[in-house]
GROMACS .gro file of C-alpha atoms in nm:
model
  385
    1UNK     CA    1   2.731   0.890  -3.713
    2UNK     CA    2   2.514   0.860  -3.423
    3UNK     CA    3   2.242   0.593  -3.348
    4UNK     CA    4   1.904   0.605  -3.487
    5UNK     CA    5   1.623   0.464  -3.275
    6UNK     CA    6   1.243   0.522  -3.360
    7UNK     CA    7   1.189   0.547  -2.982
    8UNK     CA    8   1.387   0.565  -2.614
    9UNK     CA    9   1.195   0.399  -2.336
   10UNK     CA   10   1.366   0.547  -1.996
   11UNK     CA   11   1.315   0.279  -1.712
   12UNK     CA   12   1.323  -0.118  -1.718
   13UNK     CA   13   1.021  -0.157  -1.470
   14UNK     CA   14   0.701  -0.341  -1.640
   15UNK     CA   15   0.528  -0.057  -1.760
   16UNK     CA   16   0.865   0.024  -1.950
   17UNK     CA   17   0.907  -0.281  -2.066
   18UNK     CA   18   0.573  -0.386  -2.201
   19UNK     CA   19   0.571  -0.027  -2.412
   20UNK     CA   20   0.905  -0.122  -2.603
   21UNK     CA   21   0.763  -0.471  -2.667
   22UNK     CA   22   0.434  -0.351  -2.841
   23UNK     CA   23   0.667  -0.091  -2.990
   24UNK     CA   24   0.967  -0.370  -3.120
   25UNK     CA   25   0.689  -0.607  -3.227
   26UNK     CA   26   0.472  -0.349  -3.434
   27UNK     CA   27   0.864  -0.293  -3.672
   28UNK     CA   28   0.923   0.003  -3.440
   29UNK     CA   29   1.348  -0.013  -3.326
   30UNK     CA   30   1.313   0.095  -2.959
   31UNK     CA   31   1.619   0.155  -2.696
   32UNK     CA   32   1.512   0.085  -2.303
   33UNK     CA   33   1.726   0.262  -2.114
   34UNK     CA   34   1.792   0.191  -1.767
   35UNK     CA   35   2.040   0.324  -1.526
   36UNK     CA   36   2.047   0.013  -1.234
   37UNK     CA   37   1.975  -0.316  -1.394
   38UNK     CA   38   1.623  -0.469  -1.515
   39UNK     CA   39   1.326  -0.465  -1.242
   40UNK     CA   40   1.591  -0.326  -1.006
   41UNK     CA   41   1.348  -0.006  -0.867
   42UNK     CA   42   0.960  -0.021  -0.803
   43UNK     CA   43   0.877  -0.319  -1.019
   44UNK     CA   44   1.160  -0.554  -0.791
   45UNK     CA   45   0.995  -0.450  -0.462
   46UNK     CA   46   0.646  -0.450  -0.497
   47UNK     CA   47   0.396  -0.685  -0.326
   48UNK     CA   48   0.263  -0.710  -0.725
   49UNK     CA   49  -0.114  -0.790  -0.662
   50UNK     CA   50  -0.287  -0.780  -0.969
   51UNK     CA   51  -0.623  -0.671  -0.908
   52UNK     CA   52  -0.903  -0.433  -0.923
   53UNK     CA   53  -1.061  -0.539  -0.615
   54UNK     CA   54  -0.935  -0.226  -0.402
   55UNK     CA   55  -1.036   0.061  -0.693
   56UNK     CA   56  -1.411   0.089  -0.696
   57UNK     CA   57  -1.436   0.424  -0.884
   58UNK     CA   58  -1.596   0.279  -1.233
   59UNK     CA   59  -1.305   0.449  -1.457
   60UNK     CA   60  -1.015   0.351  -1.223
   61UNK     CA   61  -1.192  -0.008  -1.179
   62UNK     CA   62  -1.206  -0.004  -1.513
   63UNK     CA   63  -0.853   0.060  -1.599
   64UNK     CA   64  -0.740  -0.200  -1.331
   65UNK     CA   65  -0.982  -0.501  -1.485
   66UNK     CA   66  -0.876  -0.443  -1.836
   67UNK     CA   67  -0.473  -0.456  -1.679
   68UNK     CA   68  -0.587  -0.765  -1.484
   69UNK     CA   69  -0.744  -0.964  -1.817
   70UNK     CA   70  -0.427  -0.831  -2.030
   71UNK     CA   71  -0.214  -1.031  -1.772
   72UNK     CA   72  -0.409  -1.342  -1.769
   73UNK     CA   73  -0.451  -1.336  -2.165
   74UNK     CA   74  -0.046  -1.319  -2.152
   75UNK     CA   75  -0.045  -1.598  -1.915
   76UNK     CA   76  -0.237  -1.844  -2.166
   77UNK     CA   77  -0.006  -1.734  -2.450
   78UNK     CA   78   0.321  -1.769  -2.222
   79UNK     CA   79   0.281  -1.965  -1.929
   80UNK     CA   80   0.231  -1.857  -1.548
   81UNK     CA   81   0.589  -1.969  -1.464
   82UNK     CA   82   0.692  -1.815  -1.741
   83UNK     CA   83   0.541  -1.501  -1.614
   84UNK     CA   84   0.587  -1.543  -1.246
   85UNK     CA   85   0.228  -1.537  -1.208
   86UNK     CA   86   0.044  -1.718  -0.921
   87UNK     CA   87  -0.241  -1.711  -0.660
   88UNK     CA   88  -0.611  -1.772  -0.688
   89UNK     CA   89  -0.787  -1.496  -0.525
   90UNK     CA   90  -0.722  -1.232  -0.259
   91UNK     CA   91  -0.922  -1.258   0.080
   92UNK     CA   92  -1.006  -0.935   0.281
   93UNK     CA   93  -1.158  -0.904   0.635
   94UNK     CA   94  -1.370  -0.730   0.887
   95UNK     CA   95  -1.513  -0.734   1.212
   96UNK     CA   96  -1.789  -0.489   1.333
   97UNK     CA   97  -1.489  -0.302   1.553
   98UNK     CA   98  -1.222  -0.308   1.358
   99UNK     CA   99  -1.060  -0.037   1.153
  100UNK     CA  100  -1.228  -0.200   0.826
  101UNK     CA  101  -1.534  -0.327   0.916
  102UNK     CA  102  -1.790  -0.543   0.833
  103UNK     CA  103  -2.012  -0.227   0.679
  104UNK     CA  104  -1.669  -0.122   0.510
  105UNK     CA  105  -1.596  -0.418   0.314
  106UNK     CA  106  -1.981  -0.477   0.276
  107UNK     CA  107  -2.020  -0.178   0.062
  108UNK     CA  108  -1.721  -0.244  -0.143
  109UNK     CA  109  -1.867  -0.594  -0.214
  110UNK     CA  110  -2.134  -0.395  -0.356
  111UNK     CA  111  -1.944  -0.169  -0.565
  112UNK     CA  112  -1.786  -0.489  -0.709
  113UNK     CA  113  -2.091  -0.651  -0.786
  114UNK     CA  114  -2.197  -0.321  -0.925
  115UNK     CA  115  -1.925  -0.360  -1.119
  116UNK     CA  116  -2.002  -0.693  -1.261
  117UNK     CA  117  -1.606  -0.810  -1.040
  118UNK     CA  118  -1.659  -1.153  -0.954
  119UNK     CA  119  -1.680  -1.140  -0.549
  120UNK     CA  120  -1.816  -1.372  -0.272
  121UNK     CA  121  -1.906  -1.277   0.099
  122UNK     CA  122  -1.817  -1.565   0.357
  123UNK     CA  123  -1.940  -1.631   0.668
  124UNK     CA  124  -1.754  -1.664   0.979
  125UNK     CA  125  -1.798  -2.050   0.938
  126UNK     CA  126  -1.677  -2.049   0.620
  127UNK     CA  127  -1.356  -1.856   0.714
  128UNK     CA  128  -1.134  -2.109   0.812
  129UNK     CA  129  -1.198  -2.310   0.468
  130UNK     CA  130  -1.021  -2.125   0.274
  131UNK     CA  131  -0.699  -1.985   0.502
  132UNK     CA  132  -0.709  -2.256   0.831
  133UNK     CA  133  -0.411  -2.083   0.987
  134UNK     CA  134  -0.546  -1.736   1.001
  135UNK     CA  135  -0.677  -1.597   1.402
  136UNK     CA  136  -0.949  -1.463   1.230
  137UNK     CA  137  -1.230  -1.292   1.563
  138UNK     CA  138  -1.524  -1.447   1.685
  139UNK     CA  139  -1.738  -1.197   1.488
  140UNK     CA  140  -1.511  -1.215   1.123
  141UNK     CA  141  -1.687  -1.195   0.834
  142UNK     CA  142  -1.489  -1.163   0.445
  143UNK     CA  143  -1.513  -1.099   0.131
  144UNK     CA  144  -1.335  -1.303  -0.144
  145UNK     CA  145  -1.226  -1.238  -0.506
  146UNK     CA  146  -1.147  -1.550  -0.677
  147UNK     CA  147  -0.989  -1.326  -1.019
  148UNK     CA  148  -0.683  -1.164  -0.826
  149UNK     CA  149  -0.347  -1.298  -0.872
  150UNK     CA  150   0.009  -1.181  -0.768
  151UNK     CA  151   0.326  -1.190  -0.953
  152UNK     CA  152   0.680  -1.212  -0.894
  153UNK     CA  153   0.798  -0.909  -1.107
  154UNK     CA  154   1.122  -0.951  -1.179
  155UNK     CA  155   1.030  -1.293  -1.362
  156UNK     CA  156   0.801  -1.105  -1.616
  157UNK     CA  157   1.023  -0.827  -1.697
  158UNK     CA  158   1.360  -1.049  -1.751
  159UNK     CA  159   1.098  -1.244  -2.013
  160UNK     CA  160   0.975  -0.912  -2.133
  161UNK     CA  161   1.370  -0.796  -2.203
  162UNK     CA  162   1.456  -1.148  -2.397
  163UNK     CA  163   1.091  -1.072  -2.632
  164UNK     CA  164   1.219  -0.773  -2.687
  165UNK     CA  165   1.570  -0.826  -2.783
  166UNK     CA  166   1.414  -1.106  -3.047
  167UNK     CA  167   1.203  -0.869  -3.186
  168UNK     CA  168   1.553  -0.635  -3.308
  169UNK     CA  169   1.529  -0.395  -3.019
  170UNK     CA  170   1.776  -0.299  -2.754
  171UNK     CA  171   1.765  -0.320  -2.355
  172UNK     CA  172   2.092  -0.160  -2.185
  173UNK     CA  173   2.134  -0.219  -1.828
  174UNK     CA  174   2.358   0.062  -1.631
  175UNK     CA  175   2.250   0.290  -1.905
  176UNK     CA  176   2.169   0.646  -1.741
  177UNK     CA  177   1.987   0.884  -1.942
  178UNK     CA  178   2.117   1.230  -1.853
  179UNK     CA  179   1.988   1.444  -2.127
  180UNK     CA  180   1.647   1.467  -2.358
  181UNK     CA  181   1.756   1.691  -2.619
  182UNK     CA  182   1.506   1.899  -2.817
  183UNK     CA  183   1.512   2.055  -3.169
  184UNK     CA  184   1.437   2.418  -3.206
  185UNK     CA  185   1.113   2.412  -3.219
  186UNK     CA  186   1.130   2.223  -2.890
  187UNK     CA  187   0.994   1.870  -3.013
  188UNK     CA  188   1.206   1.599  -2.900
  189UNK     CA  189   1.532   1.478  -3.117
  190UNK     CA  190   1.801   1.311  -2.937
  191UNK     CA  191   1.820   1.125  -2.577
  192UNK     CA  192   2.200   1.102  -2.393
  193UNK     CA  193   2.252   0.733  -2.249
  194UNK     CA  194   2.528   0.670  -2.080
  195UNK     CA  195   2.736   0.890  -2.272
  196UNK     CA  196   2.577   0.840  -2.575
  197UNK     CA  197   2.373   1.053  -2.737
  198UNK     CA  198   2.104   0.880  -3.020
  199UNK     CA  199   1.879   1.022  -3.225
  200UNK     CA  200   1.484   1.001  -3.173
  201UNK     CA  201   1.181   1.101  -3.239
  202UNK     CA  202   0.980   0.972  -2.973
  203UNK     CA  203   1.096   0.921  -2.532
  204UNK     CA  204   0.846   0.772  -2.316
  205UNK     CA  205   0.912   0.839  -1.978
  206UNK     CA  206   0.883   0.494  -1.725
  207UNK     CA  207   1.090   0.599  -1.452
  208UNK     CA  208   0.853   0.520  -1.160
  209UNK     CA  209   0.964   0.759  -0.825
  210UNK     CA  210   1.248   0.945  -1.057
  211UNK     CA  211   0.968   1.080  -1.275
  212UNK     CA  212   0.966   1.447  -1.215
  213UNK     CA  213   1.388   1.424  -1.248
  214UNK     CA  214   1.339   1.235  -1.613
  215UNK     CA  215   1.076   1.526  -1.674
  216UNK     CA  216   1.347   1.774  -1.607
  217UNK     CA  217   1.580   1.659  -1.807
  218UNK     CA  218   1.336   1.795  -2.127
  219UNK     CA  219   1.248   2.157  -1.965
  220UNK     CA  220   1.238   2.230  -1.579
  221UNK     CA  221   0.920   2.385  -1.651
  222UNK     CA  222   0.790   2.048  -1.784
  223UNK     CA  223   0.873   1.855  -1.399
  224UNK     CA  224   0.537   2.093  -1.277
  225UNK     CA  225   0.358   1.926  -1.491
  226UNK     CA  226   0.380   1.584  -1.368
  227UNK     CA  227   0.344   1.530  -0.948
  228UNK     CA  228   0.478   1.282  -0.850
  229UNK     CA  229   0.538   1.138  -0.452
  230UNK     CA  230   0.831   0.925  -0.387
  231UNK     CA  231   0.621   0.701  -0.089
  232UNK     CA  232   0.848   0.468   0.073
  233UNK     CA  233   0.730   0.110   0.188
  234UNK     CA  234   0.905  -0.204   0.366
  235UNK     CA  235   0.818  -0.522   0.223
  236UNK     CA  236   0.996  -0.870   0.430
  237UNK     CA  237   1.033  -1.182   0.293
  238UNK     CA  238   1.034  -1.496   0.484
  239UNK     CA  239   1.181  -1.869   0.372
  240UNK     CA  240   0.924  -2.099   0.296
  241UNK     CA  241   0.823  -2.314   0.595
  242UNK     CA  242   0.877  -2.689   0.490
  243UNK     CA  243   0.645  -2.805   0.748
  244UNK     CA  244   0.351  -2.643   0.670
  245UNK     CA  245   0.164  -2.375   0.433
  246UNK     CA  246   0.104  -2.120   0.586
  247UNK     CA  247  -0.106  -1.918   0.384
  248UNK     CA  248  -0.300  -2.024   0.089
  249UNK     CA  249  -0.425  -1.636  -0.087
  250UNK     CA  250  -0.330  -1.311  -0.047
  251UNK     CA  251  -0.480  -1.144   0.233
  252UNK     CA  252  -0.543  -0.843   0.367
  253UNK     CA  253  -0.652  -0.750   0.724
  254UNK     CA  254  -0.884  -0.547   0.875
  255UNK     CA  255  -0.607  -0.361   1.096
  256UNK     CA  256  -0.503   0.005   1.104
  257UNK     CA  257  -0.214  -0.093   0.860
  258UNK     CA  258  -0.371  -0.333   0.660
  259UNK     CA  259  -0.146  -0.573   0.713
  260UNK     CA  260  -0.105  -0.819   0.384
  261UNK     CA  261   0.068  -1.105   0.322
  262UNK     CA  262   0.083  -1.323   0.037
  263UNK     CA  263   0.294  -1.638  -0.101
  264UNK     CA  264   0.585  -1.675  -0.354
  265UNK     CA  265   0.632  -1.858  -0.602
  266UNK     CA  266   0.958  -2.037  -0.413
  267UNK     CA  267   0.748  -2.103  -0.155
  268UNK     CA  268   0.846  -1.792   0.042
  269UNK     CA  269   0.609  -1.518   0.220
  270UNK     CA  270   0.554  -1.135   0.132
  271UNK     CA  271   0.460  -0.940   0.414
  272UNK     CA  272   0.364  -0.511   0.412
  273UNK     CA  273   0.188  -0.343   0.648
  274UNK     CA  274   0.094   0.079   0.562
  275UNK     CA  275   0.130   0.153   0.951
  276UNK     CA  276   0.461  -0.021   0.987
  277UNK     CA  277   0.541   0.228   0.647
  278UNK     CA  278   0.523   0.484   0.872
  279UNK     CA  279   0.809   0.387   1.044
  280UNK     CA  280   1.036   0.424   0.799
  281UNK     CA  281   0.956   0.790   0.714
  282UNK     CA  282   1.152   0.851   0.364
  283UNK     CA  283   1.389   0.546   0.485
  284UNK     CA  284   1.723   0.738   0.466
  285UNK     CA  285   1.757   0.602   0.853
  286UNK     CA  286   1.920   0.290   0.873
  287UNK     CA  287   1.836   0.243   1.254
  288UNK     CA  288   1.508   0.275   1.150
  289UNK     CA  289   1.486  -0.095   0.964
  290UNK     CA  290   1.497  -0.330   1.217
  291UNK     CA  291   1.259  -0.202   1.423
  292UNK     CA  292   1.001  -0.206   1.164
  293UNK     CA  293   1.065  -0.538   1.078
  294UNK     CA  294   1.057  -0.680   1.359
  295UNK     CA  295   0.738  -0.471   1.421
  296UNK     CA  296   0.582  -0.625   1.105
  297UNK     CA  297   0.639  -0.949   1.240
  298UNK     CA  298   0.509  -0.847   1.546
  299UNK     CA  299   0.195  -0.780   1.347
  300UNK     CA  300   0.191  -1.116   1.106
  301UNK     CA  301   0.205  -1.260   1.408
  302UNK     CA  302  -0.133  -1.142   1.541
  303UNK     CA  303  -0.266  -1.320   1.234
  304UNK     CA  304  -0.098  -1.580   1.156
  305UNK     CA  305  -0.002  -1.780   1.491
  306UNK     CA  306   0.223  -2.029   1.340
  307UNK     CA  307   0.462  -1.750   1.247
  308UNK     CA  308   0.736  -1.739   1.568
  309UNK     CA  309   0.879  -1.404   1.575
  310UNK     CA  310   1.172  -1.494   1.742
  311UNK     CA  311   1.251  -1.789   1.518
  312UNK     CA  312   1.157  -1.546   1.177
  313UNK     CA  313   1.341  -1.230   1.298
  314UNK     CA  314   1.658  -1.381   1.175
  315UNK     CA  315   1.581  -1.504   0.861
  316UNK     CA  316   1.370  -1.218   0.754
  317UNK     CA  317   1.513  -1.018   0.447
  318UNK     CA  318   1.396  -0.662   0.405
  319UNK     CA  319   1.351  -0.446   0.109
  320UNK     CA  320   1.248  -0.074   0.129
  321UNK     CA  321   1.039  -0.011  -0.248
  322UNK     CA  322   0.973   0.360  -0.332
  323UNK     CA  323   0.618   0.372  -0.525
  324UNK     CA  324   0.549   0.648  -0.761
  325UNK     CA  325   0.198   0.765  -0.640
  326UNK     CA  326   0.065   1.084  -0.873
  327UNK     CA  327  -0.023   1.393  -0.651
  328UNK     CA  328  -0.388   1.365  -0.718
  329UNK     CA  329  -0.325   0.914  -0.636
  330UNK     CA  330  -0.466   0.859  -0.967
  331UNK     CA  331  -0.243   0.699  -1.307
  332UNK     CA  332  -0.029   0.918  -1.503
  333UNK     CA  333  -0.019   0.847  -1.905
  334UNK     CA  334  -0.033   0.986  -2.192
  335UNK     CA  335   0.178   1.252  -2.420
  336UNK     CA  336   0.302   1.573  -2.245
  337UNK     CA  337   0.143   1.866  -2.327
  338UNK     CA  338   0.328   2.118  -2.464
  339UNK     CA  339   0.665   1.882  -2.588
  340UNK     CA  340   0.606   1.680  -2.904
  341UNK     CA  341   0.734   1.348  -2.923
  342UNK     CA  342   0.732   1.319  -2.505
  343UNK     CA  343   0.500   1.054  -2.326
  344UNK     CA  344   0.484   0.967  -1.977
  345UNK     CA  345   0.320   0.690  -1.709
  346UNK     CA  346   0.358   0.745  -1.371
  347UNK     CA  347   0.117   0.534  -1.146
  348UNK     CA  348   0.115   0.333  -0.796
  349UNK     CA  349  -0.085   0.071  -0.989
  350UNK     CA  350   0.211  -0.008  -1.248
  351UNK     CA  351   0.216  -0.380  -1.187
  352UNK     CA  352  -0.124  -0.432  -1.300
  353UNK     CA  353  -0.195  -0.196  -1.550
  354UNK     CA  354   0.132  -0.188  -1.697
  355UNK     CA  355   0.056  -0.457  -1.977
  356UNK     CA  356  -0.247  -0.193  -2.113
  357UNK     CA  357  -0.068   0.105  -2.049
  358UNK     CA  358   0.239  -0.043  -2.271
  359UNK     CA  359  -0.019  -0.118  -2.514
  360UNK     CA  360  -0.233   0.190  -2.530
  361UNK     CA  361   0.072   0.417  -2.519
  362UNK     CA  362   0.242   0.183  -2.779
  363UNK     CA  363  -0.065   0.225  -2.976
  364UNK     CA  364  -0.093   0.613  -2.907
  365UNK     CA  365   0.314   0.675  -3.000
  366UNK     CA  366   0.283   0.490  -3.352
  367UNK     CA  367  -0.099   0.578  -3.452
  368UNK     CA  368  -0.158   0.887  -3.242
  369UNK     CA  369  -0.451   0.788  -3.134
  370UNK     CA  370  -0.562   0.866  -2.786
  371UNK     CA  371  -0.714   0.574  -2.613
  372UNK     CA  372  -1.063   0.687  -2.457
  373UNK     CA  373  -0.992   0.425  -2.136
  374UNK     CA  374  -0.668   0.684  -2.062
  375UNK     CA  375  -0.929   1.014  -2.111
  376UNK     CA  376  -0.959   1.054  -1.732
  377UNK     CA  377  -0.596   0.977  -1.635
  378UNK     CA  378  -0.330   1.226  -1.894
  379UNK     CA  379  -0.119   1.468  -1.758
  380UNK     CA  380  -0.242   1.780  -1.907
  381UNK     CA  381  -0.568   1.715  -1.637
  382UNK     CA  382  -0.271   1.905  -1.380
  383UNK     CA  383  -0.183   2.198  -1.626
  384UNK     CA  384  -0.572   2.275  -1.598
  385UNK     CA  385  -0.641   2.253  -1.242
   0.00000   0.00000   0.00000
């Protein structure tokens, strides 16, 4: 007889994994399926700043502050380390030239304030206080956001796979799904994983930049429903200098790329850049690689003096993340019109929404409820336009 599971969560990324846990610890028995192992796509290489200092719109602001407070609420009940949580603030940057300026960043500071998003503005003076090895121009002037944290992903979602195994429910590593089967009156009744096929009621689709493939797998004519860009990005990692800190916050520049950089919790550096992206077109060219790191060092550089480029190229270790960014750049959630029993979330916010969004569409797959914080971001907003 085959396996019965009340739900099959396809993906091990955060926003997968925080849906099966509100599922497993609300009685429901939930499979996560995942084809590489846990964290191993988006959620493993992302730069993971948890914020919603860089969405200004009130109902994606929204959305991000409510993901922001869910994470810090978890980090009281479990523990930053526990979490891989760390950071105290994100500082951003402007000069009156530069490709953000100073009347860039000033508006967003009043957006945020708008917004009631705790903010400062700082002085030139006042600069240096807070990162001492930053080049920042004669003419600098930032704004600061003390609630922002980052995260080390993989550290939450291993947790998130041992609370959910306590709570009776299943997470199989190497597990490809490679059918959704449907009953005849096309509501969902059986998922394939790794040669297995179980019974359910209920698939929630977390699959990140393999979205519109998972979507096919119920109905080609459901993948149309659901754009989704696979957007490529290089993120380098440097060892932790034992001499010095280097940086204290994240930060991001005022440069074409907006370079960021922020610190790990071993001590190491996270680096990005969105010009150096560029580079790397849709990454299949390994040639490509080394000359953007070295590039993005190149860049770091210009900020951060202390880093050598010479002595970093060789201990630099890149990873190329593809983000899942919706066609329209705004989150993806919510049941799919049209297939009962089939829920998606698609987003290039995922690390810091994905504690509400596993909790609203936990909510929404046990209750059917639909939560009015998602009303502005479900799919069927594409099968109307």
């Amino acid at each position: 007889m085959a396996r019965s599971f009340d739900a099959v969560v396809v993906g091990a990324g955060l926003i997968g994994l925080f849906a099966a846990w509100n599922l497993a610890r609300r009685g429901r028995r939930v499979l996560v399926a995942e084809r590489g192992t846990i964290a191993c796509g988006t959620t493993g290489a992302s730069f993971a700043w948890l914020n919603a200092t860089s969405k200004t719109e009130p109902d994606y602001h929204r959305l991000n502050a409510e993901g922001l407070a869910r994470h810090l609420e978890l980090a009281r009940l479990w523990g930053e380390r526990t979490m891989g949580m760390g950071g105290a603030g994100v500082l951003c940057w402007g000069e009156p030239e530069t490709t953000i300026t100073l009347d860039d960043l000033a508006e967003q500071a009043v957006a945020l304030k708008d917004l009631n998003y705790p903010c400062l503005w700082l002085d030139r003076d006042e600069l240096p206080a807070f990162e001492p090895r930053v080049a920042f121009g004669g003419m600098a002037e930032g704004l600061f956001a003390p609630r922002d944290r980052w995260l080390d992903a993989p550290i939450l979602a291993r947790h998130l796979a041992r609370e959910i195994a306590a709570a009776g429910s299943e997470v199989r590593e190497k597990a490809p799904v490679t059918t959704i089967g449907r009953n005849a009156s096309g509501a969902i009744e059986s998922v394939t994983v790794a040669g297995e096929t179980v019974a359910c009621a209920q698939v929630l689709l977390a699959a990140g930049p393999g979205t519109a493939d998972a979507i096919a797998m119920a109905g080609e004519d459901a993948a149309a429903l659901v754009p989704v860009k696979r957007v490529p990005g290089l993120l380098v990692t440097l060892p932790p200098d034992g001499a010095r800190t280097i940086v204290n916050h994240i930060l991001y520049a005022p440069d074409p790329g907006n370079f960021h950089i922020r610190p790990m919790s071993d001590g190491s550096l996270l680096l990005g850049d969105d010009a150096v992206d560029a580079m790397i077109g849709d990454s299949s060219d390994p040639t490509l690689l080394p000359v953007a790191v070295r590039a993005l060092l190149e860049v770091a550089a210009g900020h951060l003096p202390d880093l050598l480029v010479a002595e970093m190229l060789p201990h630099a270790r890149a990873a190329i993340g593809v983000r899942p960014v919706p066609g329209d750049g705004r989150t993806i959630a919510g049941a799919l019109p049209g297939i009962d029993g089939l829920f998606v979330a698609a987003t290039h916010s995922g690390i810091t929404l994905s504690p509400l969004l596993g909790e609203l569409l936990a909510a929404e797959m046990i209750e059917g409820a639909r939560a009015p914080l998602l009303a502005t971001f479900r799919p069927e907003r594409f099968a109307a336009a």
